[in-house]
Coordinates of N, CA and C in Angstrom, one line a residue:
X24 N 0.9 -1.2 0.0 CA 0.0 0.0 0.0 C 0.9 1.2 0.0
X25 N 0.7 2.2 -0.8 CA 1.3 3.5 -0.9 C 0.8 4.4 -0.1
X26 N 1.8 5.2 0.5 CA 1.8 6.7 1.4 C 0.1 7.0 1.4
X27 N -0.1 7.4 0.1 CA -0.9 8.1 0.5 C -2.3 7.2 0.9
X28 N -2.4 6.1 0.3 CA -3.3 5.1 0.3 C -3.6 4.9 2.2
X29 N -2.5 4.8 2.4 CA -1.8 5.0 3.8 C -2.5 5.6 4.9
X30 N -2.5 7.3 4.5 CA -2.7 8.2 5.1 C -4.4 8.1 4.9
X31 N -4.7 8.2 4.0 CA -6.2 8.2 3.0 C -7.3 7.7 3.9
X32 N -7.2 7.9 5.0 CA -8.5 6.7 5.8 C -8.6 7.1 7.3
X33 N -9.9 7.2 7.1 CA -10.2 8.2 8.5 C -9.6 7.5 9.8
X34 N -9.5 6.4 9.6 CA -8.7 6.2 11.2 C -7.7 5.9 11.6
X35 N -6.8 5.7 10.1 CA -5.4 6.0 10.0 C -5.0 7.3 10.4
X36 N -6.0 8.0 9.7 CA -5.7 9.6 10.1 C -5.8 10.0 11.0
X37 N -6.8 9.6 12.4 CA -6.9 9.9 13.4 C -5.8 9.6 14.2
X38 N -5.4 8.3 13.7 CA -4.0 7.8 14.6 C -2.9 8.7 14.1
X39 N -2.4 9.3 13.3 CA -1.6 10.0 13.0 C -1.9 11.4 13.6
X40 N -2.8 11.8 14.3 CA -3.3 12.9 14.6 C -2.9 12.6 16.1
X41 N -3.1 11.4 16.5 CA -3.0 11.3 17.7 C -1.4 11.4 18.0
X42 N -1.1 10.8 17.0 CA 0.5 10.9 17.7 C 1.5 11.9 17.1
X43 N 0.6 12.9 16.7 CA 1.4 14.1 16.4 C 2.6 15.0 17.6
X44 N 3.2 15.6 17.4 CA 4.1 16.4 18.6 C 5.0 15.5 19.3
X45 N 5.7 14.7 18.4 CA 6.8 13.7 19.0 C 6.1 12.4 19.9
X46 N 5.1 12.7 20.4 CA 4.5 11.9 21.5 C 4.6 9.8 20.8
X47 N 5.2 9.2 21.8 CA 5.2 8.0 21.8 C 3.7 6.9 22.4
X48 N 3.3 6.3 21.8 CA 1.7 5.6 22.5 C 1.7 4.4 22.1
X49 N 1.1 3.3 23.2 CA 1.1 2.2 22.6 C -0.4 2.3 22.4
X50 N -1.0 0.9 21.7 CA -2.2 1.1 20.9 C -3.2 0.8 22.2
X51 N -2.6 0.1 23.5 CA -4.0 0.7 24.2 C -3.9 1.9 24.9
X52 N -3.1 2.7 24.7 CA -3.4 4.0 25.1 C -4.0 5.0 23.8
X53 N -3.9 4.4 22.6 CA -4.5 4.8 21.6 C -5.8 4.7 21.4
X54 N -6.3 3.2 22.1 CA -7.5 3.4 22.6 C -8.5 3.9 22.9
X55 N -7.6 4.2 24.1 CA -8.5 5.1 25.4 C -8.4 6.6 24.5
X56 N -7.6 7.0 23.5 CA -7.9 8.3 23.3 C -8.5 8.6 22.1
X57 N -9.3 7.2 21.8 CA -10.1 7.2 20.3 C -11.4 5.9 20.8
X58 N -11.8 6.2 22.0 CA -12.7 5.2 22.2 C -14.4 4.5 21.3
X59 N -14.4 5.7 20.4 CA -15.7 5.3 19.3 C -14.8 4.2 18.2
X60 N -13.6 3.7 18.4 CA -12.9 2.8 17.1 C -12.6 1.5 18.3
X61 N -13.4 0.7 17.4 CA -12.9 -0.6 17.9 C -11.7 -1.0 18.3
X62 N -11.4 -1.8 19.3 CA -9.7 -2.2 19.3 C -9.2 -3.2 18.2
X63 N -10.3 -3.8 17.7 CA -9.2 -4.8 17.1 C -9.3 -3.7 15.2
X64 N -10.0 -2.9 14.9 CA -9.7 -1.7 14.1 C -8.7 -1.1 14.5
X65 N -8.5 -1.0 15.8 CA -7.3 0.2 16.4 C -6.3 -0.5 15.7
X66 N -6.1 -1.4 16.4 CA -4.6 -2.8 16.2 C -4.3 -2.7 14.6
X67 N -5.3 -3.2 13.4 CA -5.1 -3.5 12.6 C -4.6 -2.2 11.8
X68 N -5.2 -1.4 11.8 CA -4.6 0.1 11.2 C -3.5 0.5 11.8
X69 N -3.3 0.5 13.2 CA -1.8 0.6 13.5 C -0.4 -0.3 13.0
X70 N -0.8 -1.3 12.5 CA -0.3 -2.7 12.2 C 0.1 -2.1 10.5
X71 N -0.9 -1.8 10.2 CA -0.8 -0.9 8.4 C 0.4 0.3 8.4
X72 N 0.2 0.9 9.7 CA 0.5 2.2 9.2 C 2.2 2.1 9.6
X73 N 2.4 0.9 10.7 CA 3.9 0.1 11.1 C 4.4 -0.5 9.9
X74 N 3.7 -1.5 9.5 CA 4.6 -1.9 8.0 C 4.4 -0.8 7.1
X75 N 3.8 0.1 6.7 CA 4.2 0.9 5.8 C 5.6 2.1 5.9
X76 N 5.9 2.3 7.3 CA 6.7 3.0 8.0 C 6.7 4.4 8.3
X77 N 4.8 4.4 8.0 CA 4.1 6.1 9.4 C 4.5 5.8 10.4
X78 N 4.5 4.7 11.5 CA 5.2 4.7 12.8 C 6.1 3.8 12.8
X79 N 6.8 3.9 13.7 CA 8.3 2.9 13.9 C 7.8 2.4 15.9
X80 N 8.6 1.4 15.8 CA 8.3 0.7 17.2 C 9.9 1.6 17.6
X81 N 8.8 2.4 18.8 CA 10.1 3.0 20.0 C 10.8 1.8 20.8
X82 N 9.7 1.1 21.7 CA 10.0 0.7 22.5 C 8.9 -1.2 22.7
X83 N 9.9 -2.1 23.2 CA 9.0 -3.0 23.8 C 9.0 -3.5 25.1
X84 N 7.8 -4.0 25.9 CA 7.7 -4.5 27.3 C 7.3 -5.6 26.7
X85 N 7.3 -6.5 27.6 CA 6.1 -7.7 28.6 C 4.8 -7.0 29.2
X86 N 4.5 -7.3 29.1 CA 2.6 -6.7 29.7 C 1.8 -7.8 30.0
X87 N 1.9 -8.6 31.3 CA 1.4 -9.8 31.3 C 1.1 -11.0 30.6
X88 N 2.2 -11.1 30.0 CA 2.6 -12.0 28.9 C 2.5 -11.6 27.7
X89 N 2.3 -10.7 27.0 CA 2.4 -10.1 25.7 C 3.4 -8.9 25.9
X90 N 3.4 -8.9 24.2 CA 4.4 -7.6 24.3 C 3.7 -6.5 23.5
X91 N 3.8 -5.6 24.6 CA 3.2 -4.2 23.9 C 4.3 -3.1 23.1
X92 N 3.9 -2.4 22.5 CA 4.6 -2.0 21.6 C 4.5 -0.1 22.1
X93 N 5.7 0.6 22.1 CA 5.1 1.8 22.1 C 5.7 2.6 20.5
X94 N 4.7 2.9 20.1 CA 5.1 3.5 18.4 C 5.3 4.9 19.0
X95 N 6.2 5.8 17.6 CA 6.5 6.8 17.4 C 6.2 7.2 15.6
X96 N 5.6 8.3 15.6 CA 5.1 8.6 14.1 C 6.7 8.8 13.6
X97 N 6.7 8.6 12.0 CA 7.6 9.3 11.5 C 7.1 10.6 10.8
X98 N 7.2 11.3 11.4 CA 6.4 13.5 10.6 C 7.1 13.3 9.4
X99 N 7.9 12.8 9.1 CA 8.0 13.3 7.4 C 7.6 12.4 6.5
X100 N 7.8 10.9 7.1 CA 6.6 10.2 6.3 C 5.1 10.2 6.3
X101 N 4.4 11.3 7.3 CA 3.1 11.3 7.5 C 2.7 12.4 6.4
X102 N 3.1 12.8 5.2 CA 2.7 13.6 4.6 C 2.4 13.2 3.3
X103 N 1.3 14.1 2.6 CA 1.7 13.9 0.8 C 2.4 14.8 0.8
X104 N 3.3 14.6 0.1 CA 4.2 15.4 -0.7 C 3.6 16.7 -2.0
X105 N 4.2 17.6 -2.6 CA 3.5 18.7 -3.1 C 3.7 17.7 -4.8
X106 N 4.1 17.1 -5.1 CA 4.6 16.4 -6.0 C 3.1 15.9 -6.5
X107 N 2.9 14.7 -5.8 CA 2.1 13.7 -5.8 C 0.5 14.6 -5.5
X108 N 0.5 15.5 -4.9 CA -1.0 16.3 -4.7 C -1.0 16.9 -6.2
X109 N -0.1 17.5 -6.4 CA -0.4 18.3 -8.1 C -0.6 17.1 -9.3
X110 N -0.2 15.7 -9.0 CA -0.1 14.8 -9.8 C -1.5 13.5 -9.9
X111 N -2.9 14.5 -8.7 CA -3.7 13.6 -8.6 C -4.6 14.4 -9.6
X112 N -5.6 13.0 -9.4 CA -6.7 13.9 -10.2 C -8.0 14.2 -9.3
X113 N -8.9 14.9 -10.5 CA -10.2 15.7 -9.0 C -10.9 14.6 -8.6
X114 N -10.8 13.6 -8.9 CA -11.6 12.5 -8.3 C -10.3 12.1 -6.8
X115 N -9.5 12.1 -7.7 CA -8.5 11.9 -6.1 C -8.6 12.9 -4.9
X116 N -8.6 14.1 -5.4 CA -8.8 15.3 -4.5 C -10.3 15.0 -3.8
X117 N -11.5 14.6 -4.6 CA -12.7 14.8 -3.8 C -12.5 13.7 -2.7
X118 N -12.1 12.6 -3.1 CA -12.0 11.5 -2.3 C -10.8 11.6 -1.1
X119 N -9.8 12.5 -1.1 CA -9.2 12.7 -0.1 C -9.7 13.9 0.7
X120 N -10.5 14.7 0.4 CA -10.9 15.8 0.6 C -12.1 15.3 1.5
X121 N -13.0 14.4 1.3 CA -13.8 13.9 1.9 C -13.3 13.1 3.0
X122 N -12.1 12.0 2.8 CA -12.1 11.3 3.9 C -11.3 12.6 5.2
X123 N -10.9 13.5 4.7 CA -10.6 14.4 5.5 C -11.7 15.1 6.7
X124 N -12.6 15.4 6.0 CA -13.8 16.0 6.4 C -14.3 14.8 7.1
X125 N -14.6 14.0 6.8 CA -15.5 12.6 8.0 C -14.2 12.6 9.3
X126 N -12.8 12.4 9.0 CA -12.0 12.2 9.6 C -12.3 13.8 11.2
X127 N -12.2 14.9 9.9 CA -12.3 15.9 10.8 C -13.7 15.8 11.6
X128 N -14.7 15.3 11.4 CA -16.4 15.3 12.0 C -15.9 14.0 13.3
X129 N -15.0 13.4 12.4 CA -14.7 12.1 14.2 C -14.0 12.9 14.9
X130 N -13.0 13.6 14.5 CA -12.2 14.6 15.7 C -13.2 14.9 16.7
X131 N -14.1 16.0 16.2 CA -15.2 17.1 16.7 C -16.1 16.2 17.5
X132 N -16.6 15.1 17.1 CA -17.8 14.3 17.7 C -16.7 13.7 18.7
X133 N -15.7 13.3 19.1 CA -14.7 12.7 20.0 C -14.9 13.9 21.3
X134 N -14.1 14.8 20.6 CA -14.0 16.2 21.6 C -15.2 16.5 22.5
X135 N -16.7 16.4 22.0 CA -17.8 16.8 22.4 C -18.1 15.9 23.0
X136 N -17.6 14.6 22.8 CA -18.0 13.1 23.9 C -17.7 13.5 25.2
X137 N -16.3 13.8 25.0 CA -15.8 14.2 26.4 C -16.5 14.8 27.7
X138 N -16.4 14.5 28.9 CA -17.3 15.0 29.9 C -17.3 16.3 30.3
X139 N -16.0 16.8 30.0 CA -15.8 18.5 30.1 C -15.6 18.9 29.4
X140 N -16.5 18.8 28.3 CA -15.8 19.4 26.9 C -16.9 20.7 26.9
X141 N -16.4 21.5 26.6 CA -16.7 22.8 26.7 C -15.8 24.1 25.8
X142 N -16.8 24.1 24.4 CA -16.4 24.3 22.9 C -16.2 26.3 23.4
X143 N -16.9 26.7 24.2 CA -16.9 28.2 24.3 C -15.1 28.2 25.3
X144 N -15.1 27.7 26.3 CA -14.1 27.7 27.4 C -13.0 27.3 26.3
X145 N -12.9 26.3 25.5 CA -11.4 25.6 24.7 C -11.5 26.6 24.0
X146 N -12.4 28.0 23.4 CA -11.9 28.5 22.1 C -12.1 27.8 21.2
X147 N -13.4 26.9 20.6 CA -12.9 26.1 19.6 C -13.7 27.3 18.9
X148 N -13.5 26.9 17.2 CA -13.4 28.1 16.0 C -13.8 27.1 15.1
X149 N -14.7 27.6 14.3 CA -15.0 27.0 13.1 C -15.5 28.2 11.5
X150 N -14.6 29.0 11.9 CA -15.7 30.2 10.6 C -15.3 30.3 9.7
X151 N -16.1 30.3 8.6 CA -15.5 30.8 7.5 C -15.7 31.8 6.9
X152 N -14.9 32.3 6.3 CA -14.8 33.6 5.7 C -14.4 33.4 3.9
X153 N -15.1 34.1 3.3 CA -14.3 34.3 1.7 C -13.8 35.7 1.8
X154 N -12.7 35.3 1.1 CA -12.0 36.0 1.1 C -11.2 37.0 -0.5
X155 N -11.7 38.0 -0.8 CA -11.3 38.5 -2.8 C -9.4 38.4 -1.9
X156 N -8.4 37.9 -3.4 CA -7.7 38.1 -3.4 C -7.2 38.0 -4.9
X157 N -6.0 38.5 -4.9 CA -5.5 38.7 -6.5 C -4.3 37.5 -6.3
X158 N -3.8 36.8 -6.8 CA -2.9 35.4 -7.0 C -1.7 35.6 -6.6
X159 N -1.4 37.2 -6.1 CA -0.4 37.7 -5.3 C -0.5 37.7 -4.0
X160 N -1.8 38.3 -3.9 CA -2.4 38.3 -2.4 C -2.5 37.0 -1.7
X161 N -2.9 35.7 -2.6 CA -3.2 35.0 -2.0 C -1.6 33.9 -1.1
X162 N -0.5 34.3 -2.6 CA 0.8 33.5 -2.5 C 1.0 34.0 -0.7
X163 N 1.0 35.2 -0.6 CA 1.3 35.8 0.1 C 0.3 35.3 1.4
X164 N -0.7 35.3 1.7 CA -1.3 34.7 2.6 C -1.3 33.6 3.3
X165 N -0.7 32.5 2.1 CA -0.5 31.2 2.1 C 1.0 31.7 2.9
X166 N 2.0 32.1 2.4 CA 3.3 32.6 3.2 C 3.2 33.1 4.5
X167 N 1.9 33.7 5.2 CA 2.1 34.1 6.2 C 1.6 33.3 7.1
X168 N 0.3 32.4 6.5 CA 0.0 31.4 7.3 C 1.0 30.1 8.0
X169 N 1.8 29.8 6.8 CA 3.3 28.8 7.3 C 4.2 29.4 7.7
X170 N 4.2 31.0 7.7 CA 5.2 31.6 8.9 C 4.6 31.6 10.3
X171 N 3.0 31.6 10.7 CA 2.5 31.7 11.7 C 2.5 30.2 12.2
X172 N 1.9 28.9 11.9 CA 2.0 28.2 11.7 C 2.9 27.0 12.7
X173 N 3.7 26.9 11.3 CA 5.1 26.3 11.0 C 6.1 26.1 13.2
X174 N 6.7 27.5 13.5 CA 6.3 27.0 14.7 C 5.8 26.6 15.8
X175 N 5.0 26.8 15.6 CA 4.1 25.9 16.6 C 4.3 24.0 16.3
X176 N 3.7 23.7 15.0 CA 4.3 22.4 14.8 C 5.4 21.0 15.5
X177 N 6.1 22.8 16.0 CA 7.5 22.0 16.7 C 7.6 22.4 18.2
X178 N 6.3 22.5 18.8 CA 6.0 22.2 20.1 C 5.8 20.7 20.6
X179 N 6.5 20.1 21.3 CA 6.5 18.8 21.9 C 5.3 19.0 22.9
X180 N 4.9 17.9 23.3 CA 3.5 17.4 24.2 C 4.2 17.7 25.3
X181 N 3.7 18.5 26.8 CA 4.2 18.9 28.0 C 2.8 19.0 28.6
X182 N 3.2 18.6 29.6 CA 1.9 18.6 30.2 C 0.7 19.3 30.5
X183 N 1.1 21.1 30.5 CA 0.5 22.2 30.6 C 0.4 22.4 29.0
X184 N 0.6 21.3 28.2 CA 0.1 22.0 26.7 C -1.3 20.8 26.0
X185 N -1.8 21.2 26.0 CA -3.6 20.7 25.1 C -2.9 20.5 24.0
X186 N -3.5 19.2 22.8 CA -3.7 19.2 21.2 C -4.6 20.0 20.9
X187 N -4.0 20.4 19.6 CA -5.2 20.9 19.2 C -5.1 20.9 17.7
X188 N -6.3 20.4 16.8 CA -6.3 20.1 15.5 C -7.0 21.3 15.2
X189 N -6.0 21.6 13.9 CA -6.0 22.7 13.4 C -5.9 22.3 11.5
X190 N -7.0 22.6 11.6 CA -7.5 22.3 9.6 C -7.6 23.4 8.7
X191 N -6.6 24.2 8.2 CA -6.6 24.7 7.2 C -6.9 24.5 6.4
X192 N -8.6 25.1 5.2 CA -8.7 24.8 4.5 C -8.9 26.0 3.2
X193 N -8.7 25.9 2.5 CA -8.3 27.2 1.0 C -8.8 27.0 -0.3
X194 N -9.8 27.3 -0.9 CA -9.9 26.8 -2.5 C -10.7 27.9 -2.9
X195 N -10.4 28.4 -4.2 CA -11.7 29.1 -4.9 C -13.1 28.8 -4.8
X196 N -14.1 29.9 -4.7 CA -15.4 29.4 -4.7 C -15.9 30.2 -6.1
X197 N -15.2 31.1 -6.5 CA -16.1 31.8 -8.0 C -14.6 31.1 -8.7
X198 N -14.9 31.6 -10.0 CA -13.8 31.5 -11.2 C -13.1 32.9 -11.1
X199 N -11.9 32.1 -12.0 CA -10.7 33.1 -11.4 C -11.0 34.2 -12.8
X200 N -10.6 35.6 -12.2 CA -10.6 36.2 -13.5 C -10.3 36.3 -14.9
X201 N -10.5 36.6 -15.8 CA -10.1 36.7 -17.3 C -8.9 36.8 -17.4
X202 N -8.0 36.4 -18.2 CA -6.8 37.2 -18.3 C -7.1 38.7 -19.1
X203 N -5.9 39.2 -18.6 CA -6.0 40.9 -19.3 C -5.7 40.5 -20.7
X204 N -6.4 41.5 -21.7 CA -5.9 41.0 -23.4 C -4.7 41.7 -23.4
X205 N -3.9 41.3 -24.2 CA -2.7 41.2 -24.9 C -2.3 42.7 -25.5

């Protein structure tokens, strides 16, 4: 199975989400922090995303006679590449674009399970805005968002720091202007 085939699936993605910010987890602690996915779904997708080499095994114990495994994501194999995204087609895009969106509705329905979950107190945000821009404006927006961004990324898990999934999403909603005549 290829990367992206890989990544492509809402509960692969969730586990990749989970173990974003260096954090190491074994699958029953992956579990407990994705409790609407079955365990033996947990296992088997974790199991996919180990032989493909999204996670690598950190560490092994004994755990009452088995051996539990603690994985670590690899971040740079957790990505598509800019390569391979310009080299799909729109049926690829809708189809990734969607398992994104269900993946992101299990995030939100997870969060809200929670016993203290409290969307006004966390700041959670969901707005959208359109936005006119000229193909300069926008390079440029796109530039400030991965300078804003981009750090944060490389915050490690500490105890006084929350996850928090954060979905950038960007596309035209009218057609783009005429070109100027010649």
């Amino acid at each position: 199975m290829d990367r992206v085939e890989l990544l492509v699936h809402p509960v692969r993605l969730r586990i990749v989400h989970a173990m974003a910010g260096g954090r190491a987890l074994t699958t029953a602690e992956l579990c407990a922090r994705m409790p609407d996915v079955s365990k033996a779904t947990l296992y088997r997708h974790v199991g996919l995303l180990a032989e493909g080499g999204i996670l690598e095994v950190e560490a092994e114990q004994r755990v009452r006679g088995a051996v539990e495994r603690r994985y670590r994501l690899h971040r740079e194999r957790a990505v598509i590449d800019a390569d391979t995204a310009a080299s799909a087609s729109s049926e690829d895009h809708r189809r990734v674009f969607a398992i994104a969106m269900a993946t992101l509705i299990s995030e939100f329905n997870a969060y809200l399970d929670r016993e203290h979950a409290d969307p006004a107190a966390d700041l959670v945000g969901y707005r959208q805005h359109a936005v006119w821009l000229t193909r300069q404006e926008l390079a440029e927006l796109i530039g400030e968002l991965r300078a804003a961004i981009a750090p944060r990324l490389a915050g490690p898990p500490t105890p006084d720091r929350t996850p928090y999934l954060l979905s950038p999403i960007l596309f035209p909603i009218g057609e783009p202007p005429e070109p100027a005549p010649e």
